[in-house]
Coordinates of C-alpha atoms in Angstrom, one line a residue:
Chain A
M1 CA 108.4 96.2 130.8
Y2 CA 111.2 94.3 132.6
K3 CA 111.0 96.1 136.0
G4 CA 114.4 94.4 136.7
G5 CA 116.1 96.0 133.7
T6 CA 114.6 99.3 133.2
S7 CA 114.6 102.5 135.5
Q8 CA 111.6 104.7 135.1
Q9 CA 112.6 108.5 135.4
S10 CA 110.2 110.8 135.1
N11 CA 110.7 113.7 132.0
Q12 CA 110.2 116.9 133.0
A13 CA 109.3 118.7 129.7
G14 CA 106.1 116.1 129.4
G15 CA 105.8 114.4 132.7
Y16 CA 105.6 111.5 131.2
F17 CA 108.0 108.7 132.2
V18 CA 110.7 107.7 129.8
M19 CA 112.1 104.1 129.9
S20 CA 115.7 104.3 130.0
L21 CA 117.0 101.3 128.0
T22 CA 119.7 98.9 129.6
L23 CA 121.4 96.4 127.8
T24 CA 119.5 93.5 129.6
A25 CA 116.2 95.1 128.9
L26 CA 116.8 95.0 125.3
I27 CA 117.9 91.8 125.0
G28 CA 114.8 91.0 127.3
S29 CA 112.8 92.2 124.8
I30 CA 115.1 90.6 121.6
T31 CA 114.4 87.1 123.4
V32 CA 110.5 87.8 123.3
F33 CA 110.8 88.9 119.6
V34 CA 112.7 85.8 118.6
L35 CA 110.6 83.3 120.5
A36 CA 107.5 84.8 119.4
I37 CA 108.7 84.4 115.8
F38 CA 109.2 80.4 116.4
L39 CA 106.1 80.2 118.0
G40 CA 104.3 82.1 115.1
F41 CA 106.0 79.5 112.6
E42 CA 105.0 76.4 114.5
L43 CA 101.4 77.9 115.5
I44 CA 99.9 77.3 112.0
S45 CA 100.3 74.1 109.9
K46 CA 97.4 73.1 107.9
V47 CA 95.0 75.7 107.0
P48 CA 92.1 74.6 104.9
P49 CA 91.8 77.1 101.6
T50 CA 88.5 78.2 102.9
L51 CA 90.4 80.1 105.5
H52 CA 93.3 81.4 103.8
T53 CA 91.3 85.1 103.4
P54 CA 89.9 85.0 107.1
L55 CA 93.0 83.6 108.7
M56 CA 95.0 86.7 106.6
S57 CA 92.0 89.2 107.9
G58 CA 92.2 88.1 111.3
A59 CA 95.9 88.1 111.6
N60 CA 96.2 91.8 109.8
A61 CA 93.5 93.0 112.6
I62 CA 96.0 91.8 115.3
S63 CA 98.9 93.5 113.9
G64 CA 96.6 96.2 114.5
I65 CA 98.2 96.1 117.7
T66 CA 100.4 98.8 116.9
I67 CA 97.0 100.9 118.0
V68 CA 98.7 100.9 121.6
G69 CA 101.9 102.5 120.7
A70 CA 99.6 105.3 118.7
L71 CA 97.7 105.6 122.0
I72 CA 100.7 106.2 124.1
L73 CA 102.4 108.4 121.5
S74 CA 99.2 110.5 121.3
N75 CA 99.0 111.1 124.9
A76 CA 102.7 112.0 124.9
T77 CA 102.8 114.5 122.0
F78 CA 99.7 116.0 122.9
D79 CA 100.3 119.4 124.6
G80 CA 96.8 121.4 125.2
M81 CA 96.6 123.6 121.9
D82 CA 100.3 123.9 121.1
T83 CA 100.2 120.7 118.5
S84 CA 103.6 119.6 117.3
F85 CA 104.1 117.7 114.1
A86 CA 104.9 114.9 116.0
A87 CA 101.1 115.1 117.8
I88 CA 99.7 115.1 114.2
L89 CA 101.5 112.2 113.3
A90 CA 100.3 110.2 116.1
F91 CA 97.1 111.2 115.9
L92 CA 97.2 110.1 112.2
A93 CA 98.4 106.9 113.9
L94 CA 95.7 106.3 116.0
I95 CA 92.7 106.7 113.5
M96 CA 94.8 104.4 111.2
A97 CA 95.3 101.6 113.5
T98 CA 91.7 101.9 115.0
I99 CA 90.2 101.9 111.3
N100 CA 92.8 98.6 110.9
V101 CA 91.6 97.1 114.1
V102 CA 87.6 97.6 113.9
G103 CA 87.5 97.0 110.5
G104 CA 90.0 94.0 110.2
F105 CA 88.1 92.1 113.0
M106 CA 84.4 93.5 111.9
V107 CA 84.9 92.4 108.2
T108 CA 86.6 88.7 109.3
N109 CA 83.9 88.2 111.4
R110 CA 81.4 88.4 108.3
M111 CA 83.5 86.5 106.2
L112 CA 83.6 83.8 108.8
E113 CA 79.7 84.1 109.6
M114 CA 79.4 83.1 105.9
I115 CA 81.6 80.4 105.9
A116 CA 81.2 78.8 109.5
G117 CA 77.4 80.3 109.9
K118 CA 76.2 78.0 106.8
K119 CA 78.1 75.0 107.7
R120 CA 76.0 74.9 111.1
K121 CA 73.2 75.0 108.8
G122 CA 74.1 72.8 106.4
G123 CA 74.7 70.2 108.9
K124 CA 71.4 69.5 110.1
Chain B
M1 CA 99.1 104.2 142.2
L2 CA 99.3 100.4 141.3
D3 CA 102.3 98.4 141.1
P4 CA 103.1 99.0 137.0
V5 CA 103.5 94.9 136.9
V6 CA 99.5 95.1 136.6
W7 CA 99.4 96.8 133.1
D8 CA 102.3 94.1 132.1
V9 CA 100.5 91.1 133.3
G10 CA 97.4 92.6 131.5
Y11 CA 99.2 92.6 128.5
L12 CA 100.5 89.3 129.0
L13 CA 96.8 88.3 129.1
S14 CA 96.1 90.1 125.8
A15 CA 99.2 88.5 123.9
S16 CA 97.9 85.3 125.5
M17 CA 94.7 85.8 123.7
F18 CA 95.9 86.5 120.2
I19 CA 98.1 83.5 119.9
I20 CA 95.0 81.2 121.0
G21 CA 92.7 83.1 118.6
I22 CA 95.4 82.8 115.9
K23 CA 95.5 79.0 116.4
R24 CA 91.9 78.9 116.7
L25 CA 91.1 80.9 113.1
S26 CA 93.5 78.0 111.4
S27 CA 90.2 75.8 111.8
P28 CA 86.8 76.1 110.2
R29 CA 84.8 75.0 113.8
T30 CA 86.5 77.2 115.9
A31 CA 87.4 80.1 113.6
P32 CA 84.7 82.4 114.6
S33 CA 85.7 82.0 118.2
G34 CA 89.2 82.6 117.4
N35 CA 88.2 85.7 115.7
R36 CA 86.3 87.1 118.6
L37 CA 88.8 86.1 121.0
G38 CA 91.3 88.5 119.0
A39 CA 89.0 91.3 119.4
Q40 CA 88.6 91.0 123.2
G41 CA 92.6 90.8 123.3
M42 CA 92.7 94.0 121.6
L43 CA 90.1 95.4 123.5
L44 CA 92.0 94.3 126.7
A45 CA 95.0 95.8 125.7
V46 CA 93.2 99.1 124.8
V47 CA 92.0 99.5 128.1
I48 CA 94.8 98.7 129.9
T49 CA 96.9 101.2 127.9
I50 CA 94.2 104.0 128.7
L51 CA 94.1 102.7 132.7
K52 CA 97.9 102.9 132.6
M53 CA 98.2 106.4 131.1
Q54 CA 95.7 107.6 133.2
S55 CA 97.2 106.2 136.1
E56 CA 100.5 108.1 135.2
G57 CA 98.0 111.2 135.4
I58 CA 98.6 112.9 132.2
I59 CA 96.2 112.3 129.4
G60 CA 95.2 114.5 126.4
W61 CA 91.7 112.6 126.4
E62 CA 90.4 115.1 123.4
L63 CA 93.0 113.5 121.1
I64 CA 92.5 109.9 122.3
V65 CA 88.6 109.6 122.3
A66 CA 88.6 111.6 118.8
G67 CA 90.9 109.3 117.1
L68 CA 89.2 106.1 118.8
A69 CA 86.1 107.3 117.6
I70 CA 86.6 108.6 114.2
G71 CA 88.8 105.4 113.3
S72 CA 85.8 102.9 114.8
I73 CA 83.6 105.0 112.8
I74 CA 85.7 104.5 109.3
G75 CA 86.1 101.1 110.2
Y76 CA 82.8 100.3 110.9
I77 CA 81.4 101.8 107.7
M78 CA 84.1 100.4 105.5
A79 CA 83.6 96.7 106.9
T80 CA 80.0 96.6 106.7
R81 CA 79.2 98.3 103.4
V82 CA 81.8 96.7 101.4
E83 CA 80.7 93.9 98.9
M84 CA 81.7 90.8 99.1
T85 CA 83.5 90.8 95.9
G86 CA 85.3 93.7 97.3
M87 CA 86.6 91.9 100.2
P88 CA 90.4 91.3 99.2
E89 CA 91.0 94.6 98.2
L90 CA 89.5 96.0 101.5
V91 CA 91.9 93.4 103.7
A92 CA 94.9 95.1 101.4
L93 CA 93.6 98.7 102.8
F94 CA 93.4 97.7 105.9
N95 CA 97.0 96.5 106.1
G96 CA 98.3 99.4 104.3
F97 CA 97.0 101.5 107.0
G98 CA 98.4 98.8 110.1
G99 CA 101.6 99.4 108.6
A100 CA 101.1 103.3 108.3
A101 CA 100.1 103.5 111.7
S102 CA 103.4 101.5 112.9
A103 CA 105.3 103.6 110.4
L104 CA 104.1 107.0 112.0
V105 CA 104.1 106.2 115.6
G106 CA 107.9 105.5 114.9
L107 CA 108.4 108.9 113.1
S108 CA 106.2 110.5 115.7
E109 CA 108.6 109.1 118.4
A110 CA 111.9 110.4 116.2
L111 CA 110.6 113.6 116.1
K112 CA 109.6 113.7 120.0
R113 CA 112.8 112.5 120.8
I114 CA 114.6 115.0 118.8
S115 CA 112.4 117.7 120.2
D116 CA 113.0 116.6 123.6
G117 CA 116.9 116.0 123.0
V118 CA 118.9 113.1 122.0
P119 CA 120.1 110.6 124.3
D120 CA 123.8 110.0 124.7
P121 CA 125.3 107.6 122.4
G122 CA 124.6 104.2 123.8
V123 CA 122.6 101.4 124.1
E124 CA 119.5 103.2 124.3
L125 CA 120.3 105.3 121.1
Y126 CA 121.3 102.3 118.8
A127 CA 118.4 100.2 119.8
T128 CA 116.1 102.8 119.8
W129 CA 117.0 104.3 116.4
T130 CA 117.4 100.8 114.8
A131 CA 113.9 100.2 115.8
I132 CA 112.9 103.7 114.3
G133 CA 114.3 102.7 111.2
L134 CA 113.4 99.4 110.7
S135 CA 109.8 100.2 111.7
A136 CA 109.8 103.1 109.2
L137 CA 111.4 101.0 106.5
V138 CA 108.8 98.2 106.8
G139 CA 105.9 100.3 107.5
W140 CA 105.9 102.7 104.5
I141 CA 106.8 99.5 102.1
T142 CA 103.9 97.7 103.7
L143 CA 101.6 100.9 103.1
S144 CA 102.8 101.9 99.5
G145 CA 102.6 98.1 98.6
S146 CA 99.2 97.6 100.0
L147 CA 97.7 100.4 98.1
M148 CA 99.6 98.8 95.2
A149 CA 97.9 95.4 95.7
M150 CA 94.3 97.2 96.7
M151 CA 94.6 98.9 92.9
K152 CA 95.9 95.5 91.4
L153 CA 92.9 93.5 92.9
K154 CA 90.8 96.3 91.1
G155 CA 92.5 95.9 88.0
G156 CA 92.0 99.6 87.2
F157 CA 90.2 102.8 88.1
Y158 CA 87.7 105.0 86.4
V159 CA 89.2 108.6 85.4
P160 CA 86.8 111.3 87.3
F161 CA 85.4 113.9 84.9
S162 CA 86.5 111.9 81.9
K163 CA 84.1 111.5 78.7
K164 CA 81.6 109.2 79.6
D165 CA 80.7 106.2 77.1
D166 CA 77.8 104.8 75.9
R167 CA 77.0 103.0 79.1
G168 CA 77.1 106.2 81.5
R169 CA 80.7 105.3 82.5
N170 CA 84.0 107.0 83.0
K171 CA 87.1 106.4 81.2
W172 CA 88.3 102.7 82.5
V173 CA 92.3 102.7 82.9
S174 CA 93.6 99.4 84.1
F175 CA 96.6 99.3 86.5
P176 CA 100.0 98.9 85.2
T177 CA 102.0 95.6 85.3
W178 CA 105.5 96.6 84.5
G179 CA 108.7 95.1 85.6
P180 CA 112.0 94.9 83.1
P181 CA 114.7 92.8 84.6
W182 CA 116.7 95.7 85.5
L183 CA 114.0 97.0 87.9
N184 CA 115.1 93.9 90.6
W185 CA 118.6 96.0 91.0
V186 CA 116.6 99.2 91.3
K187 CA 114.9 97.7 94.3
A188 CA 118.3 96.2 95.4
G189 CA 119.8 99.8 95.3
L190 CA 116.8 101.2 97.0
L191 CA 116.9 98.6 99.9
L192 CA 120.7 99.4 100.2
A193 CA 119.7 103.0 100.2
S194 CA 117.1 102.6 103.0
I195 CA 119.8 100.5 105.2
A196 CA 122.4 103.3 104.4
L197 CA 120.0 106.0 105.7
I198 CA 119.2 103.9 109.1
I199 CA 122.7 103.7 109.7
L200 CA 123.1 107.5 109.0
T201 CA 120.2 108.2 111.2
I202 CA 121.9 106.4 114.0
Q203 CA 125.0 108.3 113.4
N204 CA 123.3 111.9 113.3
P205 CA 120.0 111.5 115.5
E206 CA 119.3 115.0 115.6
N207 CA 119.2 115.2 111.4
K208 CA 115.4 114.9 110.5
T209 CA 116.5 114.7 106.9
Y210 CA 117.7 111.2 107.1
V211 CA 114.6 110.4 108.5
Y212 CA 112.6 111.8 106.0
S213 CA 114.4 110.5 103.1
L214 CA 114.1 106.8 104.6
V215 CA 110.5 107.5 104.3
A216 CA 110.8 108.4 100.7
T217 CA 113.2 105.5 99.6
S218 CA 110.8 103.0 101.4
T219 CA 107.8 104.1 100.0
L220 CA 108.9 104.0 96.6
L221 CA 110.4 100.5 97.3
G222 CA 106.8 99.2 98.4
I223 CA 105.8 100.5 95.0
L224 CA 108.5 99.1 92.8
F225 CA 107.9 95.8 95.0
V226 CA 104.3 95.3 93.8
L227 CA 104.5 97.0 90.4
P228 CA 105.9 93.9 88.6
I229 CA 103.6 91.3 90.0
G230 CA 100.4 90.5 88.2
G231 CA 97.1 90.5 89.5
A232 CA 96.8 86.6 89.7
D233 CA 99.8 86.3 92.0
M234 CA 97.9 89.4 94.6
P235 CA 96.8 87.0 97.3
V236 CA 100.3 85.8 97.6
V237 CA 101.9 89.5 98.0
V238 CA 98.8 90.7 100.4
S239 CA 99.6 87.9 102.6
L240 CA 103.3 88.6 102.2
L241 CA 102.4 92.3 103.4
N242 CA 100.6 91.3 106.5
S243 CA 103.3 89.4 107.5
L244 CA 105.5 92.7 106.9
S245 CA 103.0 95.0 108.8
G246 CA 103.1 92.5 111.9
I247 CA 107.0 93.1 111.9
A248 CA 106.5 96.6 111.4
A249 CA 104.4 96.3 114.6
A250 CA 106.9 94.4 116.4
F251 CA 109.7 97.1 115.5
T252 CA 107.4 99.8 117.2
G253 CA 107.5 97.8 120.1
F254 CA 111.0 98.3 120.3
V255 CA 110.7 101.8 119.5
I256 CA 108.3 102.3 122.5
G257 CA 109.4 99.3 124.8
N258 CA 106.2 97.5 124.9
N259 CA 106.2 93.7 124.8
V260 CA 102.3 93.1 123.5
L261 CA 103.4 94.9 120.4
I262 CA 106.8 92.6 120.1
I263 CA 104.9 89.5 121.0
A264 CA 101.3 90.0 118.5
G265 CA 103.8 91.6 115.4
S266 CA 106.2 89.0 115.3
M267 CA 103.9 86.1 116.1
V268 CA 101.5 87.6 113.2
G269 CA 104.7 88.0 110.8
A270 CA 105.9 84.6 111.3
A271 CA 102.3 83.0 111.2
G272 CA 101.5 85.5 107.8
L273 CA 104.6 84.3 106.2
I274 CA 103.6 80.2 106.7
L275 CA 100.2 81.3 105.4
T276 CA 102.2 83.1 102.6
F277 CA 104.0 79.9 102.0
I278 CA 100.7 77.7 102.4
M279 CA 99.3 79.9 99.7
C280 CA 102.2 79.7 97.5
K281 CA 102.0 75.9 97.6
A282 CA 98.2 75.9 96.8
M283 CA 99.4 77.9 93.4
N284 CA 102.1 75.4 93.0
R285 CA 104.3 78.6 92.8
E286 CA 107.6 79.2 94.2
L287 CA 107.5 82.6 96.5
Y288 CA 110.9 83.8 94.7
D289 CA 109.3 83.2 91.5
V290 CA 106.1 85.7 92.6
L291 CA 107.7 88.5 93.6
F292 CA 111.1 88.3 91.3
K293 CA 110.0 86.8 88.3
A294 CA 107.0 89.3 86.8
F295 CA 104.4 86.7 85.7
G296 CA 100.7 86.4 85.6
G297 CA 99.9 88.8 83.4
S298 CA 102.9 90.8 82.8
G299 CA 104.0 88.3 80.4
E300 CA 103.1 87.8 76.5
K301 CA 99.5 87.0 76.0
D302 CA 98.9 84.6 73.5
Q303 CA 97.4 86.0 70.5
L304 CA 93.7 84.5 69.4
T305 CA 94.0 82.5 66.2
R306 CA 90.8 80.3 66.8
T307 CA 87.2 81.0 66.8
K308 CA 84.0 79.3 68.6
V309 CA 80.9 79.7 67.7
G310 CA 78.6 80.3 70.8
S311 CA 75.7 78.6 71.6
D312 CA 72.3 79.8 73.4
P313 CA 71.0 79.2 76.4
E314 CA 68.1 77.1 75.1
E315 CA 70.7 74.8 73.5
V316 CA 72.6 74.4 76.9
A317 CA 68.9 73.9 78.7
M318 CA 68.5 71.0 76.4
V319 CA 71.6 69.4 76.9
L320 CA 71.1 70.0 80.7
D321 CA 67.6 67.7 80.3
G322 CA 68.1 64.5 81.8
A323 CA 71.7 65.2 83.2
Q324 CA 72.4 63.1 86.3
K325 CA 75.5 65.1 87.7
V326 CA 76.4 68.5 87.1
I327 CA 79.5 70.0 88.5
V328 CA 79.6 74.2 88.9
V329 CA 83.0 75.5 88.5
P330 CA 83.1 79.1 89.7
G331 CA 85.6 81.7 89.2
Y332 CA 86.6 85.2 89.3
G333 CA 83.7 86.2 86.5
M334 CA 81.2 84.8 88.8
A335 CA 82.3 87.5 91.6
V336 CA 82.4 90.2 89.2
S337 CA 78.9 89.5 87.4
Q338 CA 77.7 89.0 91.1
S339 CA 75.8 85.7 89.7
Q340 CA 76.0 83.9 92.8
H341 CA 72.5 84.0 93.3
A342 CA 71.6 82.9 89.7
V343 CA 73.9 79.9 90.4
K344 CA 72.1 78.9 93.4
E345 CA 68.4 79.0 91.4
F346 CA 70.4 77.0 88.8
A347 CA 71.3 74.3 91.5
D348 CA 68.0 74.2 93.1
L349 CA 66.2 73.8 89.6
M350 CA 68.5 70.9 88.4
E351 CA 67.8 69.2 92.1
S352 CA 64.1 69.5 91.6
Y353 CA 64.8 67.1 88.4
D354 CA 66.8 64.7 90.5
C355 CA 70.3 66.0 89.2
E356 CA 73.1 65.9 91.8
V357 CA 74.8 69.7 91.7
L358 CA 78.4 69.9 93.4
Y359 CA 80.7 72.9 93.5
A360 CA 84.1 72.5 92.5
I361 CA 86.6 75.4 94.0
H362 CA 89.9 75.9 93.1
P363 CA 92.4 77.0 95.9
V364 CA 93.1 80.0 94.3
A365 CA 89.7 80.8 92.2
G366 CA 88.6 84.2 92.4
R367 CA 91.1 86.9 93.9
M368 CA 91.6 85.5 97.2
P369 CA 91.6 82.0 98.8
G370 CA 88.1 81.2 99.9
H371 CA 86.7 83.9 97.5
M372 CA 84.1 81.9 96.0
N373 CA 83.1 80.0 99.4
V374 CA 82.3 83.2 100.8
L375 CA 80.3 84.2 97.6
L376 CA 78.7 81.3 97.5
A377 CA 77.7 80.8 101.3
E378 CA 76.5 84.3 100.7
A379 CA 73.7 82.9 98.6
N380 CA 73.0 80.0 100.8
V381 CA 74.6 77.4 99.2
P382 CA 75.0 74.4 101.8
Y383 CA 78.9 74.4 102.6
E384 CA 79.3 70.4 101.9
K385 CA 78.3 70.7 98.6
L386 CA 81.6 73.1 97.9
I387 CA 84.2 70.5 96.8
E388 CA 88.1 71.3 96.9
M389 CA 90.0 70.5 94.0
D390 CA 91.8 67.4 95.1
D391 CA 88.4 65.8 95.9
I392 CA 86.3 66.8 93.2
N393 CA 88.7 65.9 90.2
S394 CA 88.4 62.4 90.1
E395 CA 84.4 63.2 89.9
F396 CA 84.8 64.7 86.4
P397 CA 84.8 61.5 84.4
E398 CA 81.9 60.9 85.9
C399 CA 79.7 64.0 84.9
D400 CA 77.6 65.0 82.7
V401 CA 77.8 68.4 82.6
A402 CA 80.8 71.0 84.0
L403 CA 79.3 74.7 84.1
V404 CA 81.9 77.0 84.1
I405 CA 81.5 80.6 85.1
G406 CA 83.8 83.0 84.5
A407 CA 86.9 80.6 85.4
N408 CA 89.7 80.1 82.8
D409 CA 93.5 79.7 84.0
T410 CA 92.3 77.2 86.8
T411 CA 90.3 75.2 84.2
N412 CA 93.6 75.5 81.5
P413 CA 94.6 71.9 80.3
A414 CA 97.9 74.0 79.1
A415 CA 99.2 73.8 83.1
R416 CA 99.6 70.1 82.5
T417 CA 102.2 70.5 80.0
N418 CA 105.8 71.7 81.3
E419 CA 105.8 74.7 79.2
G420 CA 104.4 78.0 79.5
P421 CA 103.3 80.2 82.8
L422 CA 100.8 77.6 84.0
A423 CA 103.4 74.6 83.8
G424 CA 102.6 72.5 86.8
M425 CA 99.7 74.6 88.3
P426 CA 96.9 72.1 89.4
I427 CA 94.1 72.8 87.6
L428 CA 90.6 71.0 87.7
D429 CA 89.9 68.3 85.2
V430 CA 87.0 69.9 83.4
D431 CA 87.7 68.8 80.3
K432 CA 87.4 65.1 81.5
S433 CA 83.4 65.7 81.9
S434 CA 81.1 64.9 78.9
V435 CA 79.8 67.9 78.2
V436 CA 81.3 71.5 79.2
V437 CA 79.6 74.7 79.5
I438 CA 81.7 77.8 79.8
I439 CA 80.1 81.1 80.5
K440 CA 81.8 83.7 79.9
R441 CA 82.4 86.9 78.1
S442 CA 84.7 86.3 75.5
L443 CA 87.3 84.1 74.3
S444 CA 89.8 86.0 75.8
V445 CA 93.0 85.0 77.7
G446 CA 93.3 84.9 81.4
Y447 CA 95.6 86.5 84.0
A448 CA 98.1 84.2 82.9
G449 CA 97.6 85.2 79.2
V450 CA 97.3 81.9 77.9
D451 CA 95.1 80.5 75.3
N452 CA 92.6 78.1 76.7
D453 CA 92.2 74.8 74.8
L454 CA 89.2 74.0 76.8
F455 CA 87.1 76.3 74.7
Y456 CA 88.0 74.9 71.5
M457 CA 87.3 71.1 72.6
D458 CA 84.2 69.9 70.4
K459 CA 82.4 68.8 73.6
T460 CA 82.4 72.7 75.0
M461 CA 79.5 74.8 74.6
M462 CA 80.5 78.3 75.2
L463 CA 77.6 80.9 76.4
F464 CA 79.1 84.6 75.5
G465 CA 78.0 87.2 77.8
D466 CA 77.6 88.5 81.2
G467 CA 77.6 85.9 84.1
K468 CA 74.5 86.9 85.8
K469 CA 72.7 87.8 82.8
M470 CA 73.7 84.4 80.7
M471 CA 72.4 82.6 84.3
N472 CA 69.3 84.3 84.3
E473 CA 68.6 83.2 80.6
L474 CA 69.6 79.5 81.3
N475 CA 67.6 79.5 84.2
S476 CA 64.6 80.5 82.5
A477 CA 65.3 78.3 79.6
I478 CA 65.3 75.2 81.8
K479 CA 61.8 76.0 83.5
E480 CA 60.3 76.5 80.0
L481 CA 61.8 72.9 78.8

């Protein structure tokens, strides 16, 4: 991610790019990690109980961002017909992450339609 | 080839959409747009990843398209088919999938790195293997813990192929809640063992046995973590596991060196933890007690020594005749019996006789916060009639009839004393209304295992039976008056 800190090398075996990690890049990532945690702590303070479940469900769908990792790994481990155990695991990860993302956002939307949709209707 | 910085800018945009999405989700007016924004951010992240992989030349389309298609179809079917009563279980299940995906990505990366050749000792080895170990630890705990939480929310399961009872159902086995005090030591031991295994994998990165052992210890840890916690506390546990699955995604971000995973994962992790505390506060519980003091169903249950004569719907209809103000108090029993539509019909009937009908929503009524709101909204109950606990409690003394449907612990006056499992929990002051009508299948205790004095008060009328059946009978009795 950090152009200044990482050098990209072509990996002969799979032909994909391996980041060779430097300390600078690692510290950069840890900085992002720590700041995002503080952001998360400050992000929500007052949530009406009605929204506890949709918020939990929506946040859960966002934690399905691991779908990006599953995509990258599926691509990197897939090697024609010769499927390794690593490729099978990556494929399973991709299915599960997709279920988490698609199902999570849809179910949250369904809940919110019932709660917030009715609110608009009741207000008239 | 495009400058790779384009992808990073795209990921940054997607991370910003997640942040704004979460923020908007915490307010009723903006929540639907917040959810959409999150979904769009996710779509953006996926598209960028695919474009980036394609620009780098090599892409196993078959696997990626198949994986995305299978996952989308399963997710779509599960999200659209689920009944509103099954929502909490589904959230727990999705959460488990998310945690498992993070753990699997970490494991897959570890195996690939082992077959490609492990890097020399240095920053890369230590950082990557620590991240692999931590994403495995947190991810597998999330999976097994979420599956346990899902089972606990269901309360049990039907044994397939067993002898059917007179109602044509298989044998029902309720899910155990079990946790002697020494189990906490076992959990601490497992956690230490997992950390030791992570250190061993860093020292011997080629050895797959340590990686697989870590999977086993973390999975077991997740099971033992949820096993002693009672069903009433499950919302808090699911919320905490949701926070953990975010952290697992962040560690996976370290494994594959991707900032959008780190930002989104750690932000969800932190926001999920805050939400967990907010939910604990609503239940007046300490997180530590929830997690380590096995309560809410596992404790001693009061033996019932008293009896109460049940009333019939006609009798209740007569009491309701001429009532000016009725407060409906729904609980999990309304969800189980699917009686929200009958409740709405009741409210319409009463309103046609110029009676005011309000709904008292306890923060933890049902099995998830907001559970009752969702169900009643499904039955077209106007949003502004659902009143939260702090606002409605002052109205009970001037209400003619409080109608309790399948709620128990949230109305138990025992919570006002300083003893017993319910001590200090905020409750709805149902006992202050002139007449209390309770629809419930029996006098049995709720999740906390405490007998409810409310049932035995002179002004209380019990309607024993299934929520939907009793509501329908009550409605026809009112019509006949």
